[in-house]
Short mmCIF file of C-alpha atoms and ligand atoms in Angstrom, two decimals:
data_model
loop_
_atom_site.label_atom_id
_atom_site.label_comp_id
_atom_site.label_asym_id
_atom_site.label_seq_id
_atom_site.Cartn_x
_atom_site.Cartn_y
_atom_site.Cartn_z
CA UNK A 1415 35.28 48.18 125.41
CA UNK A 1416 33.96 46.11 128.45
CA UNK A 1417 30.26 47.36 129.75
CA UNK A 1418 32.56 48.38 133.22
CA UNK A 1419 34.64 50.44 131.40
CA UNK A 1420 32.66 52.16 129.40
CA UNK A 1421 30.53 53.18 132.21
CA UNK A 1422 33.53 54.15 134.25
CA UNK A 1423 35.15 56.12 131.64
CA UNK A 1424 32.14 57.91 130.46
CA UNK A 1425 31.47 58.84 133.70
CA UNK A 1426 34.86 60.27 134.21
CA UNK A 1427 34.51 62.31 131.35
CA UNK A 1428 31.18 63.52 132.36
CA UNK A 1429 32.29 64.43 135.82
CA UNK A 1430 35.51 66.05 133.79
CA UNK A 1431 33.03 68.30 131.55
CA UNK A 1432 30.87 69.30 134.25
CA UNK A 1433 33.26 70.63 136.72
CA UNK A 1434 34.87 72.41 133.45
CA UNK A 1435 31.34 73.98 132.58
CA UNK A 1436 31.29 75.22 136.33
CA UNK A 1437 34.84 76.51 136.41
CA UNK A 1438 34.43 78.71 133.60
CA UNK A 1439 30.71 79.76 134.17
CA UNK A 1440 29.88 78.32 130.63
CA UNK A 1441 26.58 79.84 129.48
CA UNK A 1442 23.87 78.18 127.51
CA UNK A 1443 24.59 80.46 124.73
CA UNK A 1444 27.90 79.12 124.37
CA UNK A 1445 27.33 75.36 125.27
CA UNK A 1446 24.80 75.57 121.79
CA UNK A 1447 27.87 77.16 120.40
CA UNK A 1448 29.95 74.40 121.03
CA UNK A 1449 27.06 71.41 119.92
CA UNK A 1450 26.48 73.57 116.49
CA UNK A 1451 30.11 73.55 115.54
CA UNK A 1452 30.34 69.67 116.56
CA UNK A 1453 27.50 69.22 113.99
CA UNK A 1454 28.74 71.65 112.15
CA UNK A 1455 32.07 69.64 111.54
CA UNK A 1456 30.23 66.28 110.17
CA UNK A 1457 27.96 68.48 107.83
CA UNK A 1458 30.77 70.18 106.21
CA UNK A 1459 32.33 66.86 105.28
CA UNK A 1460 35.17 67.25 107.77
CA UNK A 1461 34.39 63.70 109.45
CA UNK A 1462 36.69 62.96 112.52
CA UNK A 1463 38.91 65.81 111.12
CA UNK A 1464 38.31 68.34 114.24
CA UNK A 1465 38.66 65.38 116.92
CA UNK A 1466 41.87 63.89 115.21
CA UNK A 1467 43.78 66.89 114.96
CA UNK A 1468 43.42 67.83 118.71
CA UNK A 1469 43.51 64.50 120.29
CA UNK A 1470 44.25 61.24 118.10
CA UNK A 1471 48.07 61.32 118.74
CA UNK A 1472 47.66 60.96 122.18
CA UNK A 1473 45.78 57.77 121.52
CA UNK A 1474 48.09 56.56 119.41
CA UNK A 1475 51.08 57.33 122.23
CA UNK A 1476 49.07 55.18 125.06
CA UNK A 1477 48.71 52.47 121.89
CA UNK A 1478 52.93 52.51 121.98
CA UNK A 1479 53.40 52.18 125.27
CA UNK A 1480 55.08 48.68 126.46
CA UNK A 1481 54.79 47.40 122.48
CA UNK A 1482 57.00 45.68 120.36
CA UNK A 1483 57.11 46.21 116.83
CA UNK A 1484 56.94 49.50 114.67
CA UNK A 1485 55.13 52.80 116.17
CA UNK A 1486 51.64 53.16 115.51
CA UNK A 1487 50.53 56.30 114.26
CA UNK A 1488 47.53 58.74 114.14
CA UNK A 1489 44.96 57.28 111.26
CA UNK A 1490 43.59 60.90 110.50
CA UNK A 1491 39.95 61.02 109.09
CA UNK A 1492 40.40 60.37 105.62
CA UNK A 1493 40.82 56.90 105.63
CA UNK A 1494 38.39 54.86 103.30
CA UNK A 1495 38.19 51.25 102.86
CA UNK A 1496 38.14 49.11 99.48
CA UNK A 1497 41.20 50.89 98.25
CA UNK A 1498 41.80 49.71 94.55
CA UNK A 1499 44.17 46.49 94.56
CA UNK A 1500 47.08 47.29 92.65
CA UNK A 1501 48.86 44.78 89.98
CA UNK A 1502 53.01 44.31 90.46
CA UNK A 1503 54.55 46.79 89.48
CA UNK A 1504 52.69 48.68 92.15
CA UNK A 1505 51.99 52.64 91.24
CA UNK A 1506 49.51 54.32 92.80
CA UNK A 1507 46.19 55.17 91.03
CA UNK A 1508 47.05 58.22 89.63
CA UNK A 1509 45.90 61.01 86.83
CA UNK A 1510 47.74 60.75 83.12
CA UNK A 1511 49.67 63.98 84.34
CA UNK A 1512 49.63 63.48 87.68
CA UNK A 1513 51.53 66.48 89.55
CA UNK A 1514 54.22 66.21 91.93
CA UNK A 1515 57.66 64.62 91.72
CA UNK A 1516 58.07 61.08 91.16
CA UNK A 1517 58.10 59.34 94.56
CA UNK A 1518 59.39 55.73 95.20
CA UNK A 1519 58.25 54.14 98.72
CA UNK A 1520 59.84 50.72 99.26
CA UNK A 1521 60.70 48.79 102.17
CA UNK A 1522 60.73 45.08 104.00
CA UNK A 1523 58.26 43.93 106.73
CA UNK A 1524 59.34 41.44 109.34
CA UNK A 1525 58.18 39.95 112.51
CA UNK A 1526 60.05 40.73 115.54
CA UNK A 1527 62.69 37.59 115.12
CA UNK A 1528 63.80 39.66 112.03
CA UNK A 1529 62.40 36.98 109.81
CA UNK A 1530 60.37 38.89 106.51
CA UNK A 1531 56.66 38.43 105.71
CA UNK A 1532 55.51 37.56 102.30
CA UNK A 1533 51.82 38.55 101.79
CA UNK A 1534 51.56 41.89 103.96
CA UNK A 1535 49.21 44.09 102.63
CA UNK A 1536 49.81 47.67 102.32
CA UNK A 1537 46.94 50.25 102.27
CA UNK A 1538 48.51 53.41 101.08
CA UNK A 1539 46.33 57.00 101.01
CA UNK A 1540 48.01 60.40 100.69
CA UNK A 1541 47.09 63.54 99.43
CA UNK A 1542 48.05 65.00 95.77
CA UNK A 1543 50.41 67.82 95.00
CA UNK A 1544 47.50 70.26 95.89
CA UNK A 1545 47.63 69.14 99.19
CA UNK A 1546 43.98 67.05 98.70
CA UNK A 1547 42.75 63.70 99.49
CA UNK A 1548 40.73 62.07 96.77
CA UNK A 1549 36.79 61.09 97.86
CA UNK A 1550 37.18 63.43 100.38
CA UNK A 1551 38.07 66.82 98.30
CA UNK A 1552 36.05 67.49 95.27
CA UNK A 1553 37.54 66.69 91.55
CA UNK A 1554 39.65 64.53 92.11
CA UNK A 1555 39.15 61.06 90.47
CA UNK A 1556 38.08 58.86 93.15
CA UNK A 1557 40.72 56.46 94.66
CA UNK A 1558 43.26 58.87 93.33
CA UNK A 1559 46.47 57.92 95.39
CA UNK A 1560 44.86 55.45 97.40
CA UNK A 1561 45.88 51.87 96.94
CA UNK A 1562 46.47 48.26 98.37
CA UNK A 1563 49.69 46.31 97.37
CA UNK A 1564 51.83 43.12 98.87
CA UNK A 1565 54.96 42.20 100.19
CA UNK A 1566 56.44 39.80 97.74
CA UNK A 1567 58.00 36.22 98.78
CA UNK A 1568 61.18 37.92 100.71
CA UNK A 1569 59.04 40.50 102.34
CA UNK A 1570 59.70 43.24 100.24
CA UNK A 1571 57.59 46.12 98.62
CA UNK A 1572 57.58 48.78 96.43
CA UNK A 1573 55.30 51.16 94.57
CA UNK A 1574 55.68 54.25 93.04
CA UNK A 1575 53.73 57.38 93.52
CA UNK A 1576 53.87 61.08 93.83
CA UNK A 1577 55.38 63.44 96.65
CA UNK A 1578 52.85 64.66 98.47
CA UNK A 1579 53.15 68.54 99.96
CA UNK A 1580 52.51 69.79 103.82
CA UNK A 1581 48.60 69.20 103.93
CA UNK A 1582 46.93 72.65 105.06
CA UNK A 1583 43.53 71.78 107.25
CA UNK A 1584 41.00 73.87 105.36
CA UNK A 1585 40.65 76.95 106.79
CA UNK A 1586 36.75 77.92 105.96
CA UNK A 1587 35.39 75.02 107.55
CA UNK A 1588 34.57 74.40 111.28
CA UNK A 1589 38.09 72.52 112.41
CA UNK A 1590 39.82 75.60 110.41
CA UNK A 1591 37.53 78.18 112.82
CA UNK A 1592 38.66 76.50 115.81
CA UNK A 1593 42.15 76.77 115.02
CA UNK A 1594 42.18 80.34 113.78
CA UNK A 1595 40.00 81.22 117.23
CA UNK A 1596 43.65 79.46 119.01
CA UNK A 1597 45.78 81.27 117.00
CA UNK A 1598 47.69 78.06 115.64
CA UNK A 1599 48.45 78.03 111.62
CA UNK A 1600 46.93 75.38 110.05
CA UNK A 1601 49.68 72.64 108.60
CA UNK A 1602 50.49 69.14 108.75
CA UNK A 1603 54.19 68.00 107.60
CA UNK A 1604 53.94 65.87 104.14
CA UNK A 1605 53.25 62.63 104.98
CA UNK A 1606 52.06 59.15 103.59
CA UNK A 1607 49.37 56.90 105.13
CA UNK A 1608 49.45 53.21 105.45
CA UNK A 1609 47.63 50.72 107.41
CA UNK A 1610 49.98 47.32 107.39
CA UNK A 1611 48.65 43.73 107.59
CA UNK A 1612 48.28 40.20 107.91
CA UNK A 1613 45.95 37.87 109.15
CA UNK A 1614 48.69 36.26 111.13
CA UNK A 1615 49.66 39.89 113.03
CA UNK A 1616 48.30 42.84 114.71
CA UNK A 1617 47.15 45.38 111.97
CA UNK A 1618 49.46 48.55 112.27
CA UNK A 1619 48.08 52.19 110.96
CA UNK A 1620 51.21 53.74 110.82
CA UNK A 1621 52.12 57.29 109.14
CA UNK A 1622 55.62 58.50 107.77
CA UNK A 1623 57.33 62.01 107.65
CA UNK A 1624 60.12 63.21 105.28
CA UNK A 1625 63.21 63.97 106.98
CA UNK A 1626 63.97 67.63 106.63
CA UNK A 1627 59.99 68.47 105.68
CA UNK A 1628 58.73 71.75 106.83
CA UNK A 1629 56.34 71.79 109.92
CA UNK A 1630 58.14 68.86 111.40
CA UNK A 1631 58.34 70.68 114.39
CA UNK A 1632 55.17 72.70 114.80
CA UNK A 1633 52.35 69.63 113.49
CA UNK A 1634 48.92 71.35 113.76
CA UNK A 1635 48.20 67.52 114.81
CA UNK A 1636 50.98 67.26 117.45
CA UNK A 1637 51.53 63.67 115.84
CA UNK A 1638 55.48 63.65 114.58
CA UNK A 1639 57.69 61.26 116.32
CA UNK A 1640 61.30 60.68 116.10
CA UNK A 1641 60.34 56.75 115.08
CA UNK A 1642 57.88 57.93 112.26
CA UNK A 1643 60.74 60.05 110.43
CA UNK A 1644 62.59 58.60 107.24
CA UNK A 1645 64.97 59.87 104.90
CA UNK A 1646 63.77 60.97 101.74
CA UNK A 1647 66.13 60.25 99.13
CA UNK A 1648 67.26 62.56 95.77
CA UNK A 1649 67.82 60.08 92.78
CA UNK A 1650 69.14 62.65 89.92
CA UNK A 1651 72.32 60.60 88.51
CA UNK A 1652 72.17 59.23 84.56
CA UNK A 1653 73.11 55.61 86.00
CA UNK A 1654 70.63 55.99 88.64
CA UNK A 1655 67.87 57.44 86.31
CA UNK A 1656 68.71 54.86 84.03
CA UNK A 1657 68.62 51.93 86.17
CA UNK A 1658 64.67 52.31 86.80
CA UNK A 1659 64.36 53.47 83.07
CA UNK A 1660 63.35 56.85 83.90
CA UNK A 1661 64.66 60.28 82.87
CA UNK A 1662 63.64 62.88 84.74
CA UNK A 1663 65.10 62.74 88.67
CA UNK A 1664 63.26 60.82 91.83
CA UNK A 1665 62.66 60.27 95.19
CA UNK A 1666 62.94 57.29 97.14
CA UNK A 1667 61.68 56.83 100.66
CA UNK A 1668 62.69 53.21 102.71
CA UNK A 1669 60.77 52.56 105.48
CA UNK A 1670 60.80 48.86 107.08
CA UNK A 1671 58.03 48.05 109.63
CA UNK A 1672 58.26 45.02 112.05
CA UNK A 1673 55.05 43.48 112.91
CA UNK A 1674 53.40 41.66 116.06
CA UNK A 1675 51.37 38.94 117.02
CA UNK A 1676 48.14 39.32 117.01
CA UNK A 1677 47.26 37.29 120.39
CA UNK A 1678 43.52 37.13 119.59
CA UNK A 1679 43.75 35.31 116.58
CA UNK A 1680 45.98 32.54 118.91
CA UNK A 1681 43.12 30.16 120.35
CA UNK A 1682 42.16 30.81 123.60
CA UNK A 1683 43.60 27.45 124.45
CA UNK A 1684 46.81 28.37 123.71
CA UNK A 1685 47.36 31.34 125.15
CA UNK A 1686 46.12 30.57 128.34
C1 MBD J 615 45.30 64.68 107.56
O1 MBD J 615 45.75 64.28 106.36
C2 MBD J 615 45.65 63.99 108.64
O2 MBD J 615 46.45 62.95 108.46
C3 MBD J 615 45.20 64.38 109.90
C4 MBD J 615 45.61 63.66 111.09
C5 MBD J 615 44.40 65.46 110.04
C6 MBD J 615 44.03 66.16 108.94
C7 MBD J 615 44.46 65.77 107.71
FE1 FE J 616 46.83 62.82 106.22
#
């Protein structure tokens, strides 16, 4: 953020909290209400967890606006970085008896001529059966179903994993306070993470819904859109069992993103 900006936007927002302190007559009692709980949040692990679920997707909208390519989507707060590297064929680091049903997520990534991208990484994080995010939520091996993978030579990719369920925001802690204070329930619709890139293009954090999933409609996180929706697929024919050598039935969820340029990686020479 420019020096300018910053100083004009922070000073919006301080003129915007002050009349809003005034309007409702906030007392000090409650104002050291309000810095406690934001304190509170970081202490009990809950990280950007409180800020995310109220206001990331709006972010994330103004990030859309006028852009080519695939949506962006909401990050979250349980993101980590140095995700394991995964070895072809991809599966996601996972428990011997890892619960949940088997779940294939495949896809192509292109640019916007259409033409694919060999060499895209994929930095996948979701939660496990229970609903919980490894290194964030105790026992839970860490890195479990969190993972970094490539698009092969055509632009394709594929690793299998586990379906994850609606994540519930936990409701003991100080985001889960908040929301039962509101009256709001507490639920996310299943979804998978995955930040997309390439040195050549503009990294994309993007997040993707099962079509049909419960809470849809009513995100605690306000952060489902139409774009970010993809069929989930029921694999439970022999043939089709058979032709991925399993034997138990699977799921299979396609999902192709298209990237952009990243103009600040053109020199400034060229762009001009
Ligand atoms: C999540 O998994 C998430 O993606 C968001 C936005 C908030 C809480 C938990
Ligand atoms: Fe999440």
């Amino acid at each position: 953020m420019e020096n300018n900006r910053l100083k004009t936007v922070v000073e919006d927002l301080e003129q915007v909290l002050l009349e809003f302190m005034r309007k409702h007559l906030v007392t000090h009692e409650e104002y050291r209400l309000v810095t406690d709980l934001l304190i509170h949040t970081v202490k009990a692990g809950e990280e950007s967890l409180l800020y995310d679920v109220f206001f990331e997707a709006q972010a994330t909208d103004l990030g859309n606006v006028g852009r080519k390519g695939s949506l962006e989507a909401i990050e979250g707060p349980f993101y980590l970085k140095g995700a394991p590297e995964l070895t072809a064929p991809y599966v996601m680091p996972q428990r011997p008896e890892e619960a949940g049903d088997l779940l294939f997520f495949n896809g192509r990534v292109t640019n916007a001529e259409g033409q694919p991208i060999a060499g895209v990484e994929l930095d996948v994080w979701h939660a496990d059966a229970l609903g919980l995010y490894s290194n964030i939520h105790s026992n839970i091996p860490e890195w479990n179903l969190r993972g970094r993978f490539h698009t092969d030579g055509n632009g394709n990719f594929e690793v299998r994993t586990v379906l994850p369920p609606p994540y519930e925001i936990p409701k003991d802690g100080p985001t889960g306070t908040v929301l039962s204070a509101l009256g709001r329930h507490f639920f996310r619709p299943a979804h998978l993470h995955v930040k997309v890139s390439h040195r050549d293009y503009r990294t994309l954090t993007s997040q993707l819904y099962f079509r049909g999933g419960k809470y849809l409609d009513s995100d605690v996180a306000s952060a489902v859109r139409d774009g970010l929706v993809a069929d989930l697929i029921k694999h439970e024919s022999g043939s089709e069992m058979s032709k991925r050598n399993l034997s138990a039935s699977y799921f299979e969820l396609t999902y192709d993103f298209e990237l952009t340029y990243d103009f600040a990686s053109i020199p400034k020479e060229l762009s001009a």
